[in-house]
Coordinates of C-alpha atoms and ligand atoms in Angstrom, one line a residue:
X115 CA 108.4 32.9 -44.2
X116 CA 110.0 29.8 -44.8
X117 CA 109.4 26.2 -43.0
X118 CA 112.2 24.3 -43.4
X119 CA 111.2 20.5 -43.2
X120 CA 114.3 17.9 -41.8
X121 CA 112.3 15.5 -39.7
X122 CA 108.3 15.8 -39.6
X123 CA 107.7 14.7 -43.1
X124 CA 104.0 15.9 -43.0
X125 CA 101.4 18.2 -43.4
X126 CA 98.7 17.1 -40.9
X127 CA 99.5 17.6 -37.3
X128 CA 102.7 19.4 -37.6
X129 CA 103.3 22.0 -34.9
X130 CA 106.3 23.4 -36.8
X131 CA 104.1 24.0 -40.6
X132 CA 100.8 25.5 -38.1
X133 CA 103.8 28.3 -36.1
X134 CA 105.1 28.9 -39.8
X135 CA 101.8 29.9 -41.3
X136 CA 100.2 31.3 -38.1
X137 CA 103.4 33.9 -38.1
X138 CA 102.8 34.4 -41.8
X139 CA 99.4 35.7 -41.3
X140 CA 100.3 37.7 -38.4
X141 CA 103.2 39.7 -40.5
X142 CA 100.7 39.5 -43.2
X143 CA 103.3 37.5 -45.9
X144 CA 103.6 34.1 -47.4
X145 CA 105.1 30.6 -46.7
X146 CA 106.8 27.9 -48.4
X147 CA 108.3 24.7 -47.1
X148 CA 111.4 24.3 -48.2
X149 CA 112.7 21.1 -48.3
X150 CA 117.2 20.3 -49.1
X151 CA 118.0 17.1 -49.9
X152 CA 121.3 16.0 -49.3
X153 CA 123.1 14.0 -51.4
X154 CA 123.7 11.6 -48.6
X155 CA 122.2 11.4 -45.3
X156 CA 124.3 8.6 -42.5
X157 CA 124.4 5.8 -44.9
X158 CA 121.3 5.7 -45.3
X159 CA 120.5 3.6 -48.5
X160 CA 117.8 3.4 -51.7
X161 CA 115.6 1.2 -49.0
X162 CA 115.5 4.6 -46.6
X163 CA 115.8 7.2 -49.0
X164 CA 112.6 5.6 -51.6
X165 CA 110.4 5.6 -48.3
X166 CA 111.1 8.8 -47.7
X167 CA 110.3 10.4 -51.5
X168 CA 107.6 8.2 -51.5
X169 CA 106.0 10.2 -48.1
X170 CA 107.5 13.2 -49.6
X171 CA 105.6 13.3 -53.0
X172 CA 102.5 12.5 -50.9
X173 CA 102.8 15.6 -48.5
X174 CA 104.1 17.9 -51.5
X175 CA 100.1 16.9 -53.0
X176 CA 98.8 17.2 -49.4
X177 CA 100.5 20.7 -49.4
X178 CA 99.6 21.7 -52.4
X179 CA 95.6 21.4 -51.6
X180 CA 95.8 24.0 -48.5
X181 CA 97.6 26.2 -51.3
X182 CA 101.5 26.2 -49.2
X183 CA 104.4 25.5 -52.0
X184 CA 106.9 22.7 -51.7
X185 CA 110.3 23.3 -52.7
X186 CA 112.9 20.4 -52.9
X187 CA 116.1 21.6 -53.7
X188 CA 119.2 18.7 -54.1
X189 CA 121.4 20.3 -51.9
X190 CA 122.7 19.9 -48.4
X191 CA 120.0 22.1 -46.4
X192 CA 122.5 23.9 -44.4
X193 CA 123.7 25.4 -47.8
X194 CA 120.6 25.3 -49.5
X195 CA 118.0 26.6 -46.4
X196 CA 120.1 30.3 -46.3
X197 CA 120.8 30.8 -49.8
X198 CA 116.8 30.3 -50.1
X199 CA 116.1 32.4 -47.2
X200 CA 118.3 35.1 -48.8
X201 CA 116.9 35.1 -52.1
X202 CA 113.1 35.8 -51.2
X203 CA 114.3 38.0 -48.5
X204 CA 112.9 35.4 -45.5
X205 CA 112.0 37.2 -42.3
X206 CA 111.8 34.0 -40.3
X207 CA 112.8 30.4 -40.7
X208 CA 110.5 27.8 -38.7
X209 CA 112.1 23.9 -38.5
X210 CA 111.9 20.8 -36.7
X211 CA 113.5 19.8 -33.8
X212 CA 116.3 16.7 -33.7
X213 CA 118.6 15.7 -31.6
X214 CA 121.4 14.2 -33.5
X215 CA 124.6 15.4 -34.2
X216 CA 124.4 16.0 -38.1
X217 CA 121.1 17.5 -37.7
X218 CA 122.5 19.7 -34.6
X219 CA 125.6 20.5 -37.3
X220 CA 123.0 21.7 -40.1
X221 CA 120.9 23.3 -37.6
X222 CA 123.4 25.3 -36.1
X223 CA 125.2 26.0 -39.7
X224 CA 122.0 27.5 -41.2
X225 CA 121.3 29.7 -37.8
X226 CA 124.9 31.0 -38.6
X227 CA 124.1 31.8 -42.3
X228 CA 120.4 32.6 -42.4
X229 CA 119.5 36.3 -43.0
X230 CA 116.9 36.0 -40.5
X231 CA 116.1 34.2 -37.4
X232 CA 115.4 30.7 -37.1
X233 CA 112.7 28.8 -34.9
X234 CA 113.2 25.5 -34.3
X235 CA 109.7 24.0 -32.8
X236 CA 109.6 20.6 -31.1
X237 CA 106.7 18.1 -33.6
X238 CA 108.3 15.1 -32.3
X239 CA 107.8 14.8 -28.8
X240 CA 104.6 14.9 -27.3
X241 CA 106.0 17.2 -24.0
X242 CA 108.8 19.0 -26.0
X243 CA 112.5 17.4 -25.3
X244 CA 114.1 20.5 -24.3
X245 CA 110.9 21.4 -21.4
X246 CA 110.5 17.4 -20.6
X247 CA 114.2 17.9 -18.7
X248 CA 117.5 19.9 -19.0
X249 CA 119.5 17.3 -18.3
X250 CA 120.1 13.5 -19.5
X251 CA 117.8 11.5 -17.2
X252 CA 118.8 8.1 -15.7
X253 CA 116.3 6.0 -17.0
X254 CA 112.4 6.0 -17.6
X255 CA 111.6 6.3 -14.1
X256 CA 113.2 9.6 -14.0
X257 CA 111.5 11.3 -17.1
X258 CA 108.3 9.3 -16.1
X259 CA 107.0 11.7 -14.2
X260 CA 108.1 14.9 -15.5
X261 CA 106.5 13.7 -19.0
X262 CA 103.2 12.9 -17.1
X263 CA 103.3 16.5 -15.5
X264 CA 103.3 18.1 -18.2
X265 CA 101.2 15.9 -21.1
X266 CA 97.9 17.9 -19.6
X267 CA 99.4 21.2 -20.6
X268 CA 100.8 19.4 -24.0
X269 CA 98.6 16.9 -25.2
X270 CA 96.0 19.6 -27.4
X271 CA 94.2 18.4 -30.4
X272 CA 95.8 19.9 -33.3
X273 CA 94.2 22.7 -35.8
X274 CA 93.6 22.9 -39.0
X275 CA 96.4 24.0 -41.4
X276 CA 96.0 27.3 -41.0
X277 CA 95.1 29.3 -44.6
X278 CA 98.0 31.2 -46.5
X279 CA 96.8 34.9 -46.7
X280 CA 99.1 35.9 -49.2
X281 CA 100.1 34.0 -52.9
X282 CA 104.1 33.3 -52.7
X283 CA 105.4 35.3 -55.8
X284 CA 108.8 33.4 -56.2
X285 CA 109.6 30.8 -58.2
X286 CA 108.5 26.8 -57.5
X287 CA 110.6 24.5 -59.3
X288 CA 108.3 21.6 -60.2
X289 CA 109.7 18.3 -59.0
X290 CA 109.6 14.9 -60.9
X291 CA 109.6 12.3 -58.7
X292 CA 110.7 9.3 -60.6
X293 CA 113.3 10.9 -62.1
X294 CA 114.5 12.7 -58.7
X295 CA 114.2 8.6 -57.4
X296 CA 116.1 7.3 -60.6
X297 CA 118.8 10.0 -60.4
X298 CA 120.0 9.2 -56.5
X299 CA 123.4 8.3 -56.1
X300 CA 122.4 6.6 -53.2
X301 CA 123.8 3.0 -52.3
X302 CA 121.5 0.7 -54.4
X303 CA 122.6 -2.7 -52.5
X304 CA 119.7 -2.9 -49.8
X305 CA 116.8 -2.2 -52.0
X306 CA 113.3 -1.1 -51.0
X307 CA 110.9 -3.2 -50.0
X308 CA 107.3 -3.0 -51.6
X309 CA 103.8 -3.7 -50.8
X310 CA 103.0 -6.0 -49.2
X311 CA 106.1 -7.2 -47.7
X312 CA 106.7 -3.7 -46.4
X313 CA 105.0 -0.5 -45.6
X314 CA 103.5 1.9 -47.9
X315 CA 105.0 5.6 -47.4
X316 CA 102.8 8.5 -46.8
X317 CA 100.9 10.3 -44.7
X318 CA 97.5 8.2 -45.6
X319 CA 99.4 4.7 -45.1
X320 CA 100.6 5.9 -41.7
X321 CA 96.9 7.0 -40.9
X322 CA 95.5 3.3 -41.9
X323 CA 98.2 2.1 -40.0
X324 CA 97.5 3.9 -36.7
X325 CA 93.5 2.5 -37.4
X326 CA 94.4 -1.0 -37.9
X327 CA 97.2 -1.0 -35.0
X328 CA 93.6 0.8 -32.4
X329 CA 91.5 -2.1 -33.7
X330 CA 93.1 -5.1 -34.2
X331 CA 96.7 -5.1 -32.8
X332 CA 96.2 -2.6 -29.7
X333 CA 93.9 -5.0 -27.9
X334 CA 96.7 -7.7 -27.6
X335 CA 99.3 -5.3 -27.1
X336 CA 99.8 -6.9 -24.0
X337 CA 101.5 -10.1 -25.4
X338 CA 103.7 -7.4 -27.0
X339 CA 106.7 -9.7 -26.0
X340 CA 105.7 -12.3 -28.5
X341 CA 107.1 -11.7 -32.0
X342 CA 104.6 -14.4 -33.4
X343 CA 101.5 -12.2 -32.1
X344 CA 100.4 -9.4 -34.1
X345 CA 100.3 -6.9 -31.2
X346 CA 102.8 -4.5 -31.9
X347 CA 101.6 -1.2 -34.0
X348 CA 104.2 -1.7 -36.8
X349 CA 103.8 2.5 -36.6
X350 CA 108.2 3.2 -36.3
X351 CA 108.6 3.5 -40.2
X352 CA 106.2 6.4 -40.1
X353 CA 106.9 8.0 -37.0
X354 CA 110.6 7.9 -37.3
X355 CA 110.2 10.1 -41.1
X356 CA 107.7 12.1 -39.3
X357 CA 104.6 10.8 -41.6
X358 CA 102.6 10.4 -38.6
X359 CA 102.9 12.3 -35.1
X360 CA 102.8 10.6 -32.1
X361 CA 100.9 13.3 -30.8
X362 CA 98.2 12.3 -32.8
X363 CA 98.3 8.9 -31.8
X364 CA 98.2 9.3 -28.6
X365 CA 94.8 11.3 -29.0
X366 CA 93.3 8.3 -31.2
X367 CA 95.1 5.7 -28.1
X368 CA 92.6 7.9 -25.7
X369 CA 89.9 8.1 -27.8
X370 CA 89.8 4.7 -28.0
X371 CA 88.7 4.2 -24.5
X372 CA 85.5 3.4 -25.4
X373 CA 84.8 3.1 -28.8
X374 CA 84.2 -0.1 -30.9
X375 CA 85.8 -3.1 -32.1
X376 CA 87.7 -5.0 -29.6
X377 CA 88.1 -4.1 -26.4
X378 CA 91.6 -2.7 -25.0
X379 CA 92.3 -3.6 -21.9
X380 CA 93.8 -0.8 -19.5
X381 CA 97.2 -2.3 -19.3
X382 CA 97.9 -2.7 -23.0
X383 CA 96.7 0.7 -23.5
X384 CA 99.1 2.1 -20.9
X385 CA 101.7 -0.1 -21.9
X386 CA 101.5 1.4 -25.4
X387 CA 101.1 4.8 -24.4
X388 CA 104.5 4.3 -21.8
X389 CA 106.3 2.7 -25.0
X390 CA 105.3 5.8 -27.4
X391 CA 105.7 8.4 -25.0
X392 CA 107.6 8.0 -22.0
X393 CA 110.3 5.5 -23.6
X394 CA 110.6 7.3 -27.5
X395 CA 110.9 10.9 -25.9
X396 CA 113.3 9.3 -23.3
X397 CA 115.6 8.5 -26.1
X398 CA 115.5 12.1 -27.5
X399 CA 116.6 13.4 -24.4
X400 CA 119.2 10.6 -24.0
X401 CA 120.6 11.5 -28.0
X402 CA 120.2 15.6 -27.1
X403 CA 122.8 15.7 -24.1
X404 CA 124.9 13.1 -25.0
X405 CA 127.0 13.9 -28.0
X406 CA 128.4 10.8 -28.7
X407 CA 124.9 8.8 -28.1
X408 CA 126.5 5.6 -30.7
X409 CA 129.9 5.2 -29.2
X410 CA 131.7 4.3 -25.6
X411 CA 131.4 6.9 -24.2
X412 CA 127.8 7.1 -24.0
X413 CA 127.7 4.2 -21.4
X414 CA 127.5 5.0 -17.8
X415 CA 130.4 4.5 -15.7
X416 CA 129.0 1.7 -14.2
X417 CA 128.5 -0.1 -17.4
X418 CA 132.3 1.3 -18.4
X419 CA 133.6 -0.4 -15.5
X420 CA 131.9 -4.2 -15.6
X421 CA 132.8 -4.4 -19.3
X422 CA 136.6 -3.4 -19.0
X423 CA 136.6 -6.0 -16.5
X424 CA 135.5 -8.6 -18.6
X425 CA 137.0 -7.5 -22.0
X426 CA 139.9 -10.2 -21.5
X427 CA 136.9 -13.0 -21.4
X428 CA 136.9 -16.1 -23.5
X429 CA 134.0 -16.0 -26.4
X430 CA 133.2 -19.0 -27.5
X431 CA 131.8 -17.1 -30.9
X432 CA 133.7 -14.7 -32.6
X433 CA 132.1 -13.2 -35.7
X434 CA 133.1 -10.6 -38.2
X435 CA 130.6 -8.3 -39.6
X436 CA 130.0 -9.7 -43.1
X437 CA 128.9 -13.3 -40.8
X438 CA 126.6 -11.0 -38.9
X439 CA 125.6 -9.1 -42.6
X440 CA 124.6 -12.4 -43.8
X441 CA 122.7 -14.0 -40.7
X442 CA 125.1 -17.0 -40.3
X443 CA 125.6 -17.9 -37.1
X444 CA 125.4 -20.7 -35.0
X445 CA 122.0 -19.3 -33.2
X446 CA 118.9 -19.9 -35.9
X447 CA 116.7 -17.3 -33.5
X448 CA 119.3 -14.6 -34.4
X449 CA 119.7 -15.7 -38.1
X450 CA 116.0 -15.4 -38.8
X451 CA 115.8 -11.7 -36.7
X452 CA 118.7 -11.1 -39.3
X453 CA 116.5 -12.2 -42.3
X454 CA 114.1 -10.0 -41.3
X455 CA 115.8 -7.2 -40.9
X456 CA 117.2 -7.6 -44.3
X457 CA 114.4 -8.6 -46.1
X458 CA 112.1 -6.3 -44.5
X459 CA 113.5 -3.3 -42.9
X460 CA 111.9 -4.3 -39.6
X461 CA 112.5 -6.1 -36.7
X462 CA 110.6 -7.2 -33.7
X463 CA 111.2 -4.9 -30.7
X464 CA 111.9 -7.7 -28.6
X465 CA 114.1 -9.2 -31.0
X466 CA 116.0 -5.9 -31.2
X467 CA 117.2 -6.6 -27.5
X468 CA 118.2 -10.5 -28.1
X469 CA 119.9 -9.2 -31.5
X470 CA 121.9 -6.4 -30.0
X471 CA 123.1 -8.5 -26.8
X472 CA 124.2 -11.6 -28.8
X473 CA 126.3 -9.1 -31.3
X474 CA 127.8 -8.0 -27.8
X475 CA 128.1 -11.4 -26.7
X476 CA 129.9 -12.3 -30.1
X477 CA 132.0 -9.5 -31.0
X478 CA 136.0 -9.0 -29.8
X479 CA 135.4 -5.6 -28.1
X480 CA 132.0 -3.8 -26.8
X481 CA 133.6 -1.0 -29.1
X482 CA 133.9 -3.5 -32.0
X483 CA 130.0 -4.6 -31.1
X484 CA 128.4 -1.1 -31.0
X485 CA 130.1 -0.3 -33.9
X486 CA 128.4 -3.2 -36.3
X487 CA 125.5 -3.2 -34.4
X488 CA 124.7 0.7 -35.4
X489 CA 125.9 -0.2 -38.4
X490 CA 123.5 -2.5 -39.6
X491 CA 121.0 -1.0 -37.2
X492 CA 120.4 1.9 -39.7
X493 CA 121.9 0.1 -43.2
X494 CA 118.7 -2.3 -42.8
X495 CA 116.4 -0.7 -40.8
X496 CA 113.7 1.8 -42.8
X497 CA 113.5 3.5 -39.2
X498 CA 117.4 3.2 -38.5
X499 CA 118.7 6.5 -38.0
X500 CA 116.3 7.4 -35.2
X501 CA 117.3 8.6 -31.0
X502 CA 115.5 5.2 -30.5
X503 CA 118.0 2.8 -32.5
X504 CA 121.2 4.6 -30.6
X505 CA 119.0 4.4 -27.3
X506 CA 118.1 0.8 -28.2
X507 CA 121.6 -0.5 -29.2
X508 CA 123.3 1.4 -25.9
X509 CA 120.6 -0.1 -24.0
X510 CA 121.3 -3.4 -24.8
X511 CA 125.3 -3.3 -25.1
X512 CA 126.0 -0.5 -22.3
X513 CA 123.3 -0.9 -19.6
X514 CA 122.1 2.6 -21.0
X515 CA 118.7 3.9 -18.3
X516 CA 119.2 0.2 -17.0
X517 CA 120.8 -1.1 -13.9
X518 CA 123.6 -3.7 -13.2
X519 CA 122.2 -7.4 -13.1
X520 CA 124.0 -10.5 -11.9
X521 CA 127.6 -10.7 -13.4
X522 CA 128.5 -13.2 -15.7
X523 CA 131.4 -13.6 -18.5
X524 CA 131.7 -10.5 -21.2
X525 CA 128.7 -9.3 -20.1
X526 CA 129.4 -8.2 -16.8
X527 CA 126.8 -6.9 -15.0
X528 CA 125.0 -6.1 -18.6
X529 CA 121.5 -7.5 -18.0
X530 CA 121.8 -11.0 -20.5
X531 CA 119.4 -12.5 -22.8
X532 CA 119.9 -16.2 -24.2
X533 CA 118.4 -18.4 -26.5
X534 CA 116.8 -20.5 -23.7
X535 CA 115.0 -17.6 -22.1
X536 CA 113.7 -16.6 -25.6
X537 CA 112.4 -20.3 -26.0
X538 CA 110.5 -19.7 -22.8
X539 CA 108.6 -16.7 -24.2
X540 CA 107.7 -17.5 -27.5
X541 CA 107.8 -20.4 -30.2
X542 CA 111.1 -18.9 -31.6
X543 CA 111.5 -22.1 -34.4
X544 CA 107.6 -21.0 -35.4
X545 CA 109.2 -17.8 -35.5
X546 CA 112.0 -18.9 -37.8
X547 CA 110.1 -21.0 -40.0
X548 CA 107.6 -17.4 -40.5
X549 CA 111.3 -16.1 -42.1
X550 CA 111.5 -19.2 -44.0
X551 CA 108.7 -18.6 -45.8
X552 CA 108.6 -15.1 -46.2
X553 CA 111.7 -15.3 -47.8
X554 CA 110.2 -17.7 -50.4
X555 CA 107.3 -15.8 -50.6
X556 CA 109.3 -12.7 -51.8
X557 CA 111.7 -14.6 -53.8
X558 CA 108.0 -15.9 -56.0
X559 CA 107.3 -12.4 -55.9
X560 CA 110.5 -11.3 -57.0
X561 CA 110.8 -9.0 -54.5
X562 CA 114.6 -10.5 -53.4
Ligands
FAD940 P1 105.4 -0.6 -30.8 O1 105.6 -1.6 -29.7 O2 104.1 -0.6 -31.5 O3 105.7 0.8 -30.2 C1 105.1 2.0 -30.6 C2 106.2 3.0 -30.7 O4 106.7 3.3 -29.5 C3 107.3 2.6 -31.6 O5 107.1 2.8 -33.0 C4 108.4 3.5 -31.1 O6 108.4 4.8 -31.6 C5 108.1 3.6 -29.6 N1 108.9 2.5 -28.9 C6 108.6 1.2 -28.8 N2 109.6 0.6 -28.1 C7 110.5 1.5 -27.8 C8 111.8 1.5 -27.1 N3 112.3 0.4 -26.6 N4 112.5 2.6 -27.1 C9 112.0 3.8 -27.6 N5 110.9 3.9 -28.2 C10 110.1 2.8 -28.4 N6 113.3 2.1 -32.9 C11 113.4 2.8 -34.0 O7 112.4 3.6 -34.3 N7 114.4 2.8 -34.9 C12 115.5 2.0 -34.7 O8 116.4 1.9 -35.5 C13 115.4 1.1 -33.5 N8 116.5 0.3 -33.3 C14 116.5 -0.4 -32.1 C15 117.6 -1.2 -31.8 C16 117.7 -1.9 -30.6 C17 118.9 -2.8 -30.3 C18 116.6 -1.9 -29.7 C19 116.6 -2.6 -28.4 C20 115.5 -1.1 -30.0 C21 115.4 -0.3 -31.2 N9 114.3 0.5 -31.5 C22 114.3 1.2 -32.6 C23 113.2 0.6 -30.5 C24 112.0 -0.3 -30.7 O9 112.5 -1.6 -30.7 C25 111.2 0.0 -32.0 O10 110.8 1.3 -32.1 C26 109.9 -0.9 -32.1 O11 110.2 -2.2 -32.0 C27 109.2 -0.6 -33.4 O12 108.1 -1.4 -33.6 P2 106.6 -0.9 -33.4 O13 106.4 0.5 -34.0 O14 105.8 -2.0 -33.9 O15 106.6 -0.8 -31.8

C-alpha cells in the first residue's frame, strides 16, 4: 500500500495517511508514503521549496515514530509514484486531493500508469470539494449553505494514526536533508526567510501557530480589516503545504467557545470560521471546474463585458512588471505591501485586494495584469501556488463570486479600492513606516 503525499504535508490529521493504513491492515500488508519531488514545481523558488523540506524532514521524523517509512524520491511523481508502485507490487495507491491543473496532469498520468488503483481522498477541505457541489458556484452565498449542511456529517475528530501491522520489507533510501536542500536547482533569487522574520516549517510550528492565533489573535479577529492589528491567524503558510489541516482548526476554533484566555466574541469566531471554511473551500471548487482558474477566461461574462468596454481607457499609470517587482510606484501603501511581500513571503489579506486592484488599475490590459499579478502572487508568496491566490487575484481583477458595482474608468463595474478608502480604515503611513523598519531590522540581521 502506498500513500502518495502531493499536498497534505503531514502526519497528524491526515484523512488520506489514516484510509492508507486502515486499508493496509484490512488486506493485512504494509504502507509507505511515498513522496516524488519534482525538479520544479510552477516557479516556485528556494523561499517555497526550503519551507516545504523544512515541514517535510519534520513529518519524515513524525512518521518514523508511528513506525510508517518515508520515501522521497527526486523525480517527477507522475513518473516516480508508478514505477514505485510497480516495483513492490502496490495493490492500492491512496493520495491527496488538488484541484489544479498540474496536479490534475500528475494525477491523472499516474492513474494511467499505476499497476493498481488509485484513491484520491479529500484532507483539504473540511466538507470534501467534490460532495460540497458538482458544479462551479457563483459566489460564497451559494456554497454557504451546502458547506453548512454538510459540516455536521464532516466535521469528526480525527483518530489516531492507525498502527502498521506488517514491517515494509523494501528498501528506504535514507534522505539527507541539507544536502537534498543544497543540491536544488531551484531559482535561488528570492531566498527564504528565517526565524523570526518568517515562519518556522513543520508540523509543531503550525500547531503553536494555531494556539497563539485561539489566544491572542482570534479574539480581535474582528478588526481583521486592519493590517496594523495582529488579528489575523498568520495560519496560510501551513495550511497551503498541508502542515496543518483546517479541519483541525476548526475543531480547536469550537473548542474554544469557552475555554480561557481572552474572550472571542461570536462574530470574530464566525467570521474566522466563514474565512477558513466557507471562503478557502470556495476557492477549491472555483480552481476544480474552471480549468483555466489564472487567465481571462475564468471571469464571468459579466466581468468580460465591462472590462472590454473600458480596455481603450486612459491610465494615468502605466507600469511594467520589473516597477511592480521592485515596489516603485507612485502609491507608498502599495510599495510597502510590495516590501512585504518580498521580504516576507506574506501579505496582509486586505492588502492582497488593494494590491491586486491597483496592478489592474495600472497595467495596459486586464490580460497583461492577471498575468504579473499571478506571477508575483506565487514568486513571493510562501503560500502562492494555492486555489486561494487564483481565487484571490480573479476576485480582485475579474469580479470572480462578486457582483458588478458602480462603473467607473478601466475598472468597469469591477468593485474599486483607492488609496483614500484605505486611509479611512487603517493608518496605512503607520503601516509603511512598520515596512520601513522591518526592512532595517532584517538588513541588521542580515537576513536581506
Ligand atoms: P486569516 O484571515 O487568518 O484566515 C484564515 C485562513 O482562511 C487563511 O489562512 C486562508 O486559508 C483562509 N482565507 C482567508 N481569507 C481568504 C480568502 N479571501 N479567500 C480564501 N481563503 C481565505 N491565500 C493563499 O493561501 N495563498 C495565496 O497566494 C493568496 N493570494 C491572494 C491574492 C489575492 C489578490 C487575494 C485577494 C487573496 C489571496 N489569498 C491567498 C487569500 C487570503 O488573502 C490569504 O489566505 C490570507 O490573507 C492569509 O492570511 P491569514 O492566514 O493570516 O488569514
Amino acid at each position: 500500500m502506498l500513500y502518495w503525499m502531493h499536498r497534505e504535508h503531514r502526519c497528524r490529521d491526515n484523512w488520506a495517511l489514516i484510509h492508507a493504513l486502515e486499508e493496509a491492515a484490512r488486506c493485512g500488508v504494509s504502507c509507505a508514503v511515498a513522496y516524488g519531488l519534482a525538479p520544479a514545481f510552477l516557479g516556485a523558488c528556494i523561499r517555497q521549496f526550503g519551507f516545504l523540506l523544512g515541514g517535510l524532514e519534520r513529518t519524515a521524523a513524525e512518521l518514523a515514530t508511528v513506525g510508517v517509512p518515508f520515501i522521497l524520491v527526486r523525480q517527477s511523481p507522475d513518473e516516480a509514484i508508478p514505477e514505485l508502485a510497480r516495483s513492490v507490487g502496490a495493490s492500492l495507491i491512496v493520495t491527496d486531493f488538488d484541484p489544479l491543473r498540474l496536479k490534475r496532469q500528475w494525477i491523472q498520468a499516474v492513474c494511467d500508469a499505476a499497476p493498481c488503483a488509485v484513491v484520491e481522498v479529500d484532507s483539504r477541505n473540511v466538507v470534501p470539494c467534490r460532495v460540497a457541489s458538482d458544479k462551479r458556484e457563483y459566489a460564497a452565498r451559494t456554497i454557504r449553505p451546502k458547506i453548512h449542511r454538510l459540516l455536521d456529517e464532516y466535521l469528526d475528530d480525527f483518530p489516531a494514526v492507525p498502527p502498521l501491522v506488517a514491517p515494509w520489507r523494501w528498501q528506504v533510501p535514507p534522505v539527507d536533508w541539507e544536502m537534498l536542500r543544497a543540491g536544488l536547482g531551484v531559482d535561488r533569487t528570492v531566498p527564504e526567510v528565517s526565524v523570526p522574520f518568517g515562519p518556522e516549517a513543520g508540523e509543531d510550528a503550525a500547531r503553536a501557530m494555531l494556539v497563539s492565533h485561539l489566544s491572542e489573535r482570534m479574539p480581535l479577529y474582528e478588526q481583521r480589516n486592519d493590517p496594523n492589528a495582529p488579528a489575523v491567524s498568520g495560519l496560510s503558510p501551513y495550511l497551503h503545504f498541508g502542515m496543518i489541516s483546517a479541519q483541525r482548526v476548526v475543531l480547536e476554533t469550537l473548542a474554544r467557545r469557552g475555554g480561557k484566555g481572552l474572550a472571542v466574541p461570536a462574530e470574530a469566531r464566525e467570521s474566522f470560521l466563514e474565512e477558513l471554511v466557507v471562503r478557502r473551500e470556495l476557492s477549491d471548487n472555483f480552481c476544480l471546474h474552471t480549468p483555466e482558474y489564472d487567465g481571462w477566461n475564468a471571469f464571468p461574462d459579466w466581468a468580460q463585458r465591462t472590462l472590454d468596454k473600458h480596455r481603450a481607457d486612459n491610465r494615468d499609470y502605466l507600469y511594467s512588471l520589473e516597477t511592480l517587482e521592485s515596489g516603485d510606484t507612485h502609491d507608498p501603501l502599495w510599495n510597502a505591501a510590495q516590501k512585504e511581500m518580498r521580504l516576507t513571503g506574506y501579505m496582509h489579506g486586505y492588502l492582497r485586494m488593494y494590491w491586486a486592484k491597483k496592478i489592474l488599475e495600472w497595467s495596459a490590459s486586464p490580460e497583461e495584469a492577471m498575468r504579473h499579478a499571478v506571477y508575483l502572487n506565487d514568486r513571493y508568496f510562501i503560500d502562492g501556488r494555492d486555489s486561494n491566490g487564483y481565487t484571490g487575484v480573479a476576485w480582485s481583477m475579474g469580479g470572480v463570486h462578486d457582483r458588478p458595482w458602480q462603473e467607473r474608468p478601466v475598472f468597469g463595474t469591477i468593485r474599486y479600492m483607492n488609496y483614500a478608502g484605505a486611509r479611512r480604515k487603517f493608518d496605512v503611513n503607520l503601516y509603511a513606516a512598520r515596512m520601513e523598519a522591518l526592512e532595517s531590522r532584517m538588513r541588521d540581521a542580515g537576513a536581506v
